[in-house]
C-alpha cells in the first residue's frame, strides 16, 4: 500500500476543515456552491477540485467507485485501486505473487455488501477487503469458468440479504453466486434458450434480483431487439438448482433498448439507465 499526501491548500476551503471526519462527504469531484446576494441578484460561484495521478490516483481512467462503511471513498481504475480519506490517496496495487493484493490491476467493479464488506471485481473474479489487515483476499473464479476458458471477469457485483455475492461478466450469460462463509461458488445459467450477455444486475431493498441482458448481436429477430430486464423475487432464497422462471416487468424495446446501469433510491424506486434511451423509473 502506497500513500501520496496532498500539499495543504494555500487558501482555506471547506474540504480542508480539520474538524471534519476523515473520509466524510463527497471528496473527489468536490463542488461547493456559494450563493452571494448583491443588490438583489444572486451570484453563484463553483469551487471544484480535480484529483488525478498527479495527486496519487492509481490511474486516470476511473472505472468504478464506492464508499465503505468507514466513509472512505474507493476508486477502481485500469491501473489499480485507490482509497481517498479526504487528505491523501492510499494505493493498493496488484502484485502477482502477493495474495494480499487485488487479483488484477484492472478494477472493473466495486461493491459494498449489505454487511458493510467492500468487494472489488477484476478480470480474475472478486476480491474481499479486510480492513483490520489493510489487505485483500482473492476469490478466484477459475472453477466456474467455461470449459477450456480462463477466469470469469466480475464486471458487475451485487449482494442479497443472506450475505451472498452475485456477479457477472459482460461476455457471459450466467450468474455467479458466491457464498463467502462457505467458500462456495454456484453458477446459474439464465433460463433463456437464446444466447445472452448480461449488462447490469442489482438486488433491491425488497430482496428482488434484477438482471438486464442483450443479445450478442444488435438485433435478435425482426421486431424484437432482444433486450430483456428479468426479475426474481426472494433472491436470498434462490437455491442451487436452475433459476426459477423470471418476471419481465416491461419490454425494453419500447423504451430505448440496452440497460447500462441500475440504481435504487431511498424510497425503493429503481432507476434504469439506457444506452441512448435516457432514464426509466420503475415504481414497485
mmCIF file of C-alpha atoms in Angstrom:
data_model
loop_
_atom_site.group_PDB
_atom_site.id
_atom_site.type_symbol
_atom_site.label_atom_id
_atom_site.label_comp_id
_atom_site.label_asym_id
_atom_site.label_seq_id
_atom_site.Cartn_x
_atom_site.Cartn_y
_atom_site.Cartn_z
ATOM 1 C CA UNK A 1 0.000 0.000 0.000
ATOM 2 C CA UNK A 2 1.475 3.340 -1.065
ATOM 3 C CA UNK A 3 0.411 6.773 0.188
ATOM 4 C CA UNK A 4 0.622 10.156 -1.509
ATOM 5 C CA UNK A 5 -0.217 13.206 0.626
ATOM 6 C CA UNK A 6 -1.636 16.345 -0.940
ATOM 7 C CA UNK A 7 0.016 19.660 -0.127
ATOM 8 C CA UNK A 8 -2.249 21.829 2.034
ATOM 9 C CA UNK A 9 -4.168 24.430 0.035
ATOM 10 C CA UNK A 10 -2.895 27.986 0.283
ATOM 11 C CA UNK A 11 -6.425 29.257 0.769
ATOM 12 C CA UNK A 12 -8.828 27.747 3.269
ATOM 13 C CA UNK A 13 -11.515 25.665 1.612
ATOM 14 C CA UNK A 14 -14.472 23.744 3.101
ATOM 15 C CA UNK A 15 -12.821 20.411 2.287
ATOM 16 C CA UNK A 16 -9.741 21.331 4.332
ATOM 17 C CA UNK A 17 -11.591 21.778 7.634
ATOM 18 C CA UNK A 18 -9.519 19.806 10.190
ATOM 19 C CA UNK A 19 -12.630 19.179 12.320
ATOM 20 C CA UNK A 20 -14.413 17.237 9.585
ATOM 21 C CA UNK A 21 -14.264 13.416 9.858
ATOM 22 C CA UNK A 22 -11.648 11.913 7.555
ATOM 23 C CA UNK A 23 -13.406 10.413 4.558
ATOM 24 C CA UNK A 24 -16.736 12.200 5.125
ATOM 25 C CA UNK A 25 -18.680 13.602 2.217
ATOM 26 C CA UNK A 26 -18.039 13.623 -1.498
ATOM 27 C CA UNK A 27 -14.312 14.166 -1.858
ATOM 28 C CA UNK A 28 -13.169 13.566 -5.435
ATOM 29 C CA UNK A 29 -15.163 15.942 -7.567
ATOM 30 C CA UNK A 30 -15.831 18.207 -4.622
ATOM 31 C CA UNK A 31 -18.158 21.035 -5.506
ATOM 32 C CA UNK A 32 -19.155 23.730 -3.060
ATOM 33 C CA UNK A 33 -21.836 26.153 -4.157
ATOM 34 C CA UNK A 34 -21.656 29.598 -2.565
ATOM 35 C CA UNK A 35 -24.537 31.930 -3.229
ATOM 36 C CA UNK A 36 -23.979 35.602 -2.588
ATOM 37 C CA UNK A 37 -26.669 38.227 -2.854
ATOM 38 C CA UNK A 38 -25.675 41.676 -4.077
ATOM 39 C CA UNK A 39 -28.195 44.357 -4.951
ATOM 40 C CA UNK A 40 -30.932 41.753 -5.064
ATOM 41 C CA UNK A 41 -29.120 39.494 -7.557
ATOM 42 C CA UNK A 42 -27.724 36.050 -6.705
ATOM 43 C CA UNK A 43 -24.244 35.212 -7.888
ATOM 44 C CA UNK A 44 -23.240 31.542 -7.995
ATOM 45 C CA UNK A 45 -19.614 30.562 -7.515
ATOM 46 C CA UNK A 46 -18.446 26.967 -8.042
ATOM 47 C CA UNK A 47 -15.312 25.619 -6.404
ATOM 48 C CA UNK A 48 -14.047 22.409 -7.992
ATOM 49 C CA UNK A 49 -11.027 20.314 -7.113
ATOM 50 C CA UNK A 50 -9.635 17.822 -9.600
ATOM 51 C CA UNK A 51 -7.708 14.763 -8.409
ATOM 52 C CA UNK A 52 -5.604 12.655 -10.782
ATOM 53 C CA UNK A 53 -2.366 10.703 -10.937
ATOM 54 C CA UNK A 54 -0.573 13.928 -10.018
ATOM 55 C CA UNK A 55 -2.176 13.679 -6.576
ATOM 56 C CA UNK A 56 -1.666 9.925 -6.245
ATOM 57 C CA UNK A 57 -4.627 8.335 -8.053
ATOM 58 C CA UNK A 58 -3.568 4.939 -9.427
ATOM 59 C CA UNK A 59 -4.559 5.779 -12.996
ATOM 60 C CA UNK A 60 -6.681 8.438 -14.684
ATOM 61 C CA UNK A 61 -9.296 6.132 -16.234
ATOM 62 C CA UNK A 62 -11.740 5.567 -13.346
ATOM 63 C CA UNK A 63 -13.988 2.555 -13.897
ATOM 64 C CA UNK A 64 -15.754 2.102 -10.532
ATOM 65 C CA UNK A 65 -16.482 3.982 -7.301
ATOM 66 C CA UNK A 66 -17.768 3.025 -3.855
ATOM 67 C CA UNK A 67 -17.831 4.306 -0.285
ATOM 68 C CA UNK A 68 -17.026 1.901 2.536
ATOM 69 C CA UNK A 69 -18.644 1.673 5.957
ATOM 70 C CA UNK A 70 -15.982 3.974 7.452
ATOM 71 C CA UNK A 71 -16.658 6.735 4.935
ATOM 72 C CA UNK A 72 -13.550 6.266 2.785
ATOM 73 C CA UNK A 73 -14.020 6.595 -0.980
ATOM 74 C CA UNK A 74 -12.619 3.872 -3.240
ATOM 75 C CA UNK A 75 -11.814 4.306 -6.918
ATOM 76 C CA UNK A 76 -11.127 1.472 -9.317
ATOM 77 C CA UNK A 77 -9.033 2.249 -12.375
ATOM 78 C CA UNK A 78 -7.454 0.342 -15.236
ATOM 79 C CA UNK A 79 -4.166 0.643 -13.384
ATOM 80 C CA UNK A 80 -5.061 -0.282 -9.818
ATOM 81 C CA UNK A 81 -7.196 0.602 -6.807
ATOM 82 C CA UNK A 82 -7.062 3.817 -4.768
ATOM 83 C CA UNK A 83 -8.639 4.904 -1.464
ATOM 84 C CA UNK A 84 -9.213 8.572 -0.600
ATOM 85 C CA UNK A 85 -9.550 9.736 3.012
ATOM 86 C CA UNK A 86 -10.071 13.428 2.362
ATOM 87 C CA UNK A 87 -6.376 14.313 2.519
ATOM 88 C CA UNK A 88 -4.397 11.692 0.653
ATOM 89 C CA UNK A 89 -4.643 8.645 -1.582
ATOM 90 C CA UNK A 90 -3.639 5.165 -0.486
ATOM 91 C CA UNK A 91 -2.897 2.864 -3.417
ATOM 92 C CA UNK A 92 -3.487 -0.887 -3.446
ATOM 93 C CA UNK A 93 -1.543 -2.201 -6.466
ATOM 94 C CA UNK A 94 -1.750 -5.723 -7.827
ATOM 95 C CA UNK A 95 1.306 -7.818 -7.005
ATOM 96 C CA UNK A 96 1.219 -11.130 -8.816
ATOM 97 C CA UNK A 97 2.757 -13.289 -6.094
ATOM 98 C CA UNK A 98 1.166 -11.494 -3.148
ATOM 99 C CA UNK A 99 -2.331 -12.864 -2.378
ATOM 100 C CA UNK A 100 -2.993 -9.926 -0.015
ATOM 101 C CA UNK A 101 -3.224 -7.568 -3.013
ATOM 102 C CA UNK A 102 -6.042 -7.265 -5.599
ATOM 103 C CA UNK A 103 -6.105 -10.131 -8.073
ATOM 104 C CA UNK A 104 -5.567 -7.895 -11.100
ATOM 105 C CA UNK A 105 -4.608 -4.315 -11.955
ATOM 106 C CA UNK A 106 -7.783 -3.649 -13.945
ATOM 107 C CA UNK A 107 -10.604 -2.949 -11.492
ATOM 108 C CA UNK A 108 -13.968 -3.497 -13.205
ATOM 109 C CA UNK A 109 -16.442 -3.069 -10.319
ATOM 110 C CA UNK A 110 -16.689 -2.070 -6.661
ATOM 111 C CA UNK A 111 -19.482 -3.029 -4.267
ATOM 112 C CA UNK A 112 -20.206 -2.710 -0.554
ATOM 113 C CA UNK A 113 -22.377 -5.629 0.513
ATOM 114 C CA UNK A 114 -25.246 -5.473 2.997
ATOM 115 C CA UNK A 115 -22.871 -6.402 5.817
ATOM 116 C CA UNK A 116 -20.552 -3.489 5.002
ATOM 117 C CA UNK A 117 -17.769 -5.511 3.339
ATOM 118 C CA UNK A 118 -16.079 -3.963 0.307
ATOM 119 C CA UNK A 119 -15.601 -6.127 -2.784
ATOM 120 C CA UNK A 120 -13.606 -5.411 -5.934
ATOM 121 C CA UNK A 121 -14.319 -7.057 -9.275
ATOM 122 C CA UNK A 122 -11.382 -7.807 -11.594
ATOM 123 C CA UNK A 123 -10.681 -9.895 -14.688
ATOM 124 C CA UNK A 124 -9.987 -12.840 -12.362
ATOM 125 C CA UNK A 125 -13.100 -12.721 -10.194
ATOM 126 C CA UNK A 126 -13.782 -10.890 -6.929
ATOM 127 C CA UNK A 127 -11.570 -9.740 -4.065
ATOM 128 C CA UNK A 128 -12.693 -9.036 -0.482
ATOM 129 C CA UNK A 129 -11.109 -6.239 1.528
ATOM 130 C CA UNK A 130 -10.193 -6.914 5.162
ATOM 131 C CA UNK A 131 -9.925 -3.534 6.957
ATOM 132 C CA UNK A 132 -8.194 -4.921 10.064
ATOM 133 C CA UNK A 133 -5.254 -6.185 7.990
ATOM 134 C CA UNK A 134 -5.465 -3.496 5.303
ATOM 135 C CA UNK A 135 -5.291 -6.333 2.779
ATOM 136 C CA UNK A 136 -7.375 -8.136 0.183
ATOM 137 C CA UNK A 137 -8.461 -11.747 -0.064
ATOM 138 C CA UNK A 138 -8.713 -13.150 -3.580
ATOM 139 C CA UNK A 139 -11.654 -15.293 -4.690
ATOM 140 C CA UNK A 140 -10.590 -16.781 -8.000
ATOM 141 C CA UNK A 141 -13.436 -17.622 -10.381
ATOM 142 C CA UNK A 142 -11.436 -20.210 -12.340
ATOM 143 C CA UNK A 143 -13.616 -23.087 -11.108
ATOM 144 C CA UNK A 144 -16.701 -21.541 -12.701
ATOM 145 C CA UNK A 145 -15.093 -20.520 -15.980
ATOM 146 C CA UNK A 146 -16.387 -22.086 -19.229
ATOM 147 C CA UNK A 147 -14.652 -25.312 -20.197
ATOM 148 C CA UNK A 148 -11.227 -24.548 -21.574
ATOM 149 C CA UNK A 149 -11.571 -20.869 -20.712
ATOM 150 C CA UNK A 150 -9.851 -18.520 -18.339
ATOM 151 C CA UNK A 151 -11.227 -16.974 -15.177
ATOM 152 C CA UNK A 152 -14.532 -15.125 -15.328
ATOM 153 C CA UNK A 153 -14.279 -11.333 -15.017
ATOM 154 C CA UNK A 154 -16.505 -9.727 -12.380
ATOM 155 C CA UNK A 155 -17.729 -6.712 -14.333
ATOM 156 C CA UNK A 156 -20.740 -6.098 -12.049
ATOM 157 C CA UNK A 157 -21.452 -7.089 -8.441
ATOM 158 C CA UNK A 158 -24.451 -7.072 -6.094
ATOM 159 C CA UNK A 159 -25.413 -8.907 -2.885
ATOM 160 C CA UNK A 160 -28.510 -10.314 -1.182
ATOM 161 C CA UNK A 161 -29.859 -10.448 2.377
ATOM 162 C CA UNK A 162 -28.212 -13.807 3.045
ATOM 163 C CA UNK A 163 -24.760 -12.277 2.569
ATOM 164 C CA UNK A 164 -24.241 -13.959 -0.785
ATOM 165 C CA UNK A 165 -22.465 -12.142 -3.583
ATOM 166 C CA UNK A 166 -23.773 -12.154 -7.164
ATOM 167 C CA UNK A 167 -21.542 -11.174 -10.057
ATOM 168 C CA UNK A 168 -21.452 -11.461 -13.834
ATOM 169 C CA UNK A 169 -19.367 -10.717 -16.899
ATOM 170 C CA UNK A 170 -20.332 -8.744 -19.999
ATOM 171 C CA UNK A 171 -19.232 -11.669 -22.161
ATOM 172 C CA UNK A 172 -21.141 -14.389 -20.291
ATOM 173 C CA UNK A 173 -24.800 -15.408 -19.995
ATOM 174 C CA UNK A 174 -24.510 -16.857 -16.489
ATOM 175 C CA UNK A 175 -24.903 -15.514 -12.974
ATOM 176 C CA UNK A 176 -22.218 -16.404 -10.433
ATOM 177 C CA UNK A 177 -23.235 -16.688 -6.784
ATOM 178 C CA UNK A 178 -20.544 -16.656 -4.120
ATOM 179 C CA UNK A 179 -21.176 -17.719 -0.507
ATOM 180 C CA UNK A 180 -18.116 -16.373 1.346
ATOM 181 C CA UNK A 181 -18.963 -18.046 4.661
ATOM 182 C CA UNK A 182 -18.964 -21.441 2.918
ATOM 183 C CA UNK A 183 -16.225 -20.733 0.402
ATOM 184 C CA UNK A 184 -18.532 -21.953 -2.347
ATOM 185 C CA UNK A 185 -19.416 -20.579 -5.772
ATOM 186 C CA UNK A 186 -22.511 -21.601 -7.749
ATOM 187 C CA UNK A 187 -23.169 -20.865 -11.410
ATOM 188 C CA UNK A 188 -26.698 -20.151 -12.669
ATOM 189 C CA UNK A 189 -27.279 -20.100 -16.445
ATOM 190 C CA UNK A 190 -30.037 -17.719 -17.451
ATOM 191 C CA UNK A 191 -33.313 -19.575 -18.193
ATOM 192 C CA UNK A 192 -33.397 -18.445 -21.809
ATOM 193 C CA UNK A 193 -32.543 -20.717 -24.750
ATOM 194 C CA UNK A 194 -31.120 -17.813 -26.751
ATOM 195 C CA UNK A 195 -27.588 -16.507 -26.119
ATOM 196 C CA UNK A 196 -27.477 -13.519 -23.794
ATOM 197 C CA UNK A 197 -24.977 -11.019 -22.482
ATOM 198 C CA UNK A 198 -25.584 -9.597 -19.027
ATOM 199 C CA UNK A 199 -25.236 -5.803 -18.910
ATOM 200 C CA UNK A 200 -26.396 -4.906 -15.361
ATOM 201 C CA UNK A 201 -27.652 -6.526 -12.155
ATOM 202 C CA UNK A 202 -28.984 -5.343 -8.802
ATOM 203 C CA UNK A 203 -30.643 -6.733 -5.654
ATOM 204 C CA UNK A 204 -33.132 -4.202 -4.280
ATOM 205 C CA UNK A 205 -34.397 -3.457 -0.754
ATOM 206 C CA UNK A 206 -37.219 -5.975 -1.210
ATOM 207 C CA UNK A 207 -34.722 -8.779 -1.963
ATOM 208 C CA UNK A 208 -35.590 -8.876 -5.659
ATOM 209 C CA UNK A 209 -32.903 -9.685 -8.196
ATOM 210 C CA UNK A 210 -32.871 -7.593 -11.381
ATOM 211 C CA UNK A 211 -30.797 -8.709 -14.382
ATOM 212 C CA UNK A 212 -30.560 -6.794 -17.671
ATOM 213 C CA UNK A 213 -29.426 -8.599 -20.823
ATOM 214 C CA UNK A 214 -28.892 -8.100 -24.528
ATOM 215 C CA UNK A 215 -28.268 -10.485 -27.443
ATOM 216 C CA UNK A 216 -24.740 -10.917 -28.814
ATOM 217 C CA UNK A 217 -25.770 -9.142 -32.000
ATOM 218 C CA UNK A 218 -27.521 -5.797 -32.231
ATOM 219 C CA UNK A 219 -30.820 -7.399 -33.297
ATOM 220 C CA UNK A 220 -32.019 -10.878 -32.353
ATOM 221 C CA UNK A 221 -35.000 -11.077 -34.669
ATOM 222 C CA UNK A 222 -37.202 -8.768 -36.760
ATOM 223 C CA UNK A 223 -39.436 -6.772 -34.441
ATOM 224 C CA UNK A 224 -37.587 -7.947 -31.323
ATOM 225 C CA UNK A 225 -34.205 -6.445 -30.499
ATOM 226 C CA UNK A 226 -33.780 -8.969 -27.709
ATOM 227 C CA UNK A 227 -33.181 -6.593 -24.816
ATOM 228 C CA UNK A 228 -34.561 -8.003 -21.568
ATOM 229 C CA UNK A 229 -34.899 -6.995 -17.927
ATOM 230 C CA UNK A 230 -35.549 -10.042 -15.749
ATOM 231 C CA UNK A 231 -36.865 -10.009 -12.172
ATOM 232 C CA UNK A 232 -36.756 -12.708 -9.478
ATOM 233 C CA UNK A 233 -38.477 -12.332 -6.105
ATOM 234 C CA UNK A 234 -36.778 -13.646 -2.950
ATOM 235 C CA UNK A 235 -33.185 -13.517 -4.181
ATOM 236 C CA UNK A 236 -31.739 -14.698 -0.847
ATOM 237 C CA UNK A 237 -33.896 -17.848 -1.073
ATOM 238 C CA UNK A 238 -32.683 -18.944 -4.515
ATOM 239 C CA UNK A 239 -31.123 -22.393 -4.154
ATOM 240 C CA UNK A 240 -28.523 -24.383 -6.047
ATOM 241 C CA UNK A 241 -30.802 -25.639 -8.803
ATOM 242 C CA UNK A 242 -31.863 -23.904 -12.010
ATOM 243 C CA UNK A 243 -33.161 -20.378 -11.670
ATOM 244 C CA UNK A 244 -36.960 -20.081 -11.494
ATOM 245 C CA UNK A 245 -38.824 -18.591 -14.414
ATOM 246 C CA UNK A 246 -38.346 -14.817 -14.076
ATOM 247 C CA UNK A 247 -40.803 -11.999 -14.429
ATOM 248 C CA UNK A 248 -40.411 -9.400 -17.174
ATOM 249 C CA UNK A 249 -41.957 -6.153 -15.894
ATOM 250 C CA UNK A 250 -41.910 -4.391 -19.281
ATOM 251 C CA UNK A 251 -40.493 -4.606 -22.796
ATOM 252 C CA UNK A 252 -37.275 -2.678 -23.200
ATOM 253 C CA UNK A 253 -37.683 -2.385 -26.978
ATOM 254 C CA UNK A 254 -40.420 0.151 -26.361
ATOM 255 C CA UNK A 255 -38.288 2.257 -24.037
ATOM 256 C CA UNK A 256 -34.826 2.546 -25.546
ATOM 257 C CA UNK A 257 -33.115 -0.835 -25.504
ATOM 258 C CA UNK A 258 -29.885 -1.774 -23.751
ATOM 259 C CA UNK A 259 -29.570 -1.206 -19.991
ATOM 260 C CA UNK A 260 -26.218 0.175 -18.858
ATOM 261 C CA UNK A 261 -26.807 0.705 -15.143
ATOM 262 C CA UNK A 262 -29.341 0.160 -12.336
ATOM 263 C CA UNK A 263 -29.773 2.291 -9.214
ATOM 264 C CA UNK A 264 -32.299 2.125 -6.379
ATOM 265 C CA UNK A 265 -33.188 5.290 -4.476
ATOM 266 C CA UNK A 266 -34.041 5.610 -0.782
ATOM 267 C CA UNK A 267 -37.774 5.055 -1.303
ATOM 268 C CA UNK A 268 -37.280 1.851 -3.306
ATOM 269 C CA UNK A 269 -37.744 3.158 -6.842
ATOM 270 C CA UNK A 270 -35.500 1.571 -9.473
ATOM 271 C CA UNK A 271 -33.764 3.908 -11.932
ATOM 272 C CA UNK A 272 -32.704 2.329 -15.207
ATOM 273 C CA UNK A 273 -30.026 3.979 -17.356
ATOM 274 C CA UNK A 274 -30.295 3.191 -21.063
ATOM 275 C CA UNK A 275 -27.886 3.363 -23.973
ATOM 276 C CA UNK A 276 -29.338 6.298 -25.871
ATOM 277 C CA UNK A 277 -32.820 5.985 -24.380
ATOM 278 C CA UNK A 278 -32.361 8.174 -21.327
ATOM 279 C CA UNK A 279 -33.793 7.016 -18.000
ATOM 280 C CA UNK A 280 -36.632 4.791 -16.878
ATOM 281 C CA UNK A 281 -38.060 4.834 -13.366
ATOM 282 C CA UNK A 282 -39.837 1.760 -12.054
ATOM 283 C CA UNK A 283 -42.193 2.289 -9.100
ATOM 284 C CA UNK A 284 -42.869 -1.093 -7.475
#
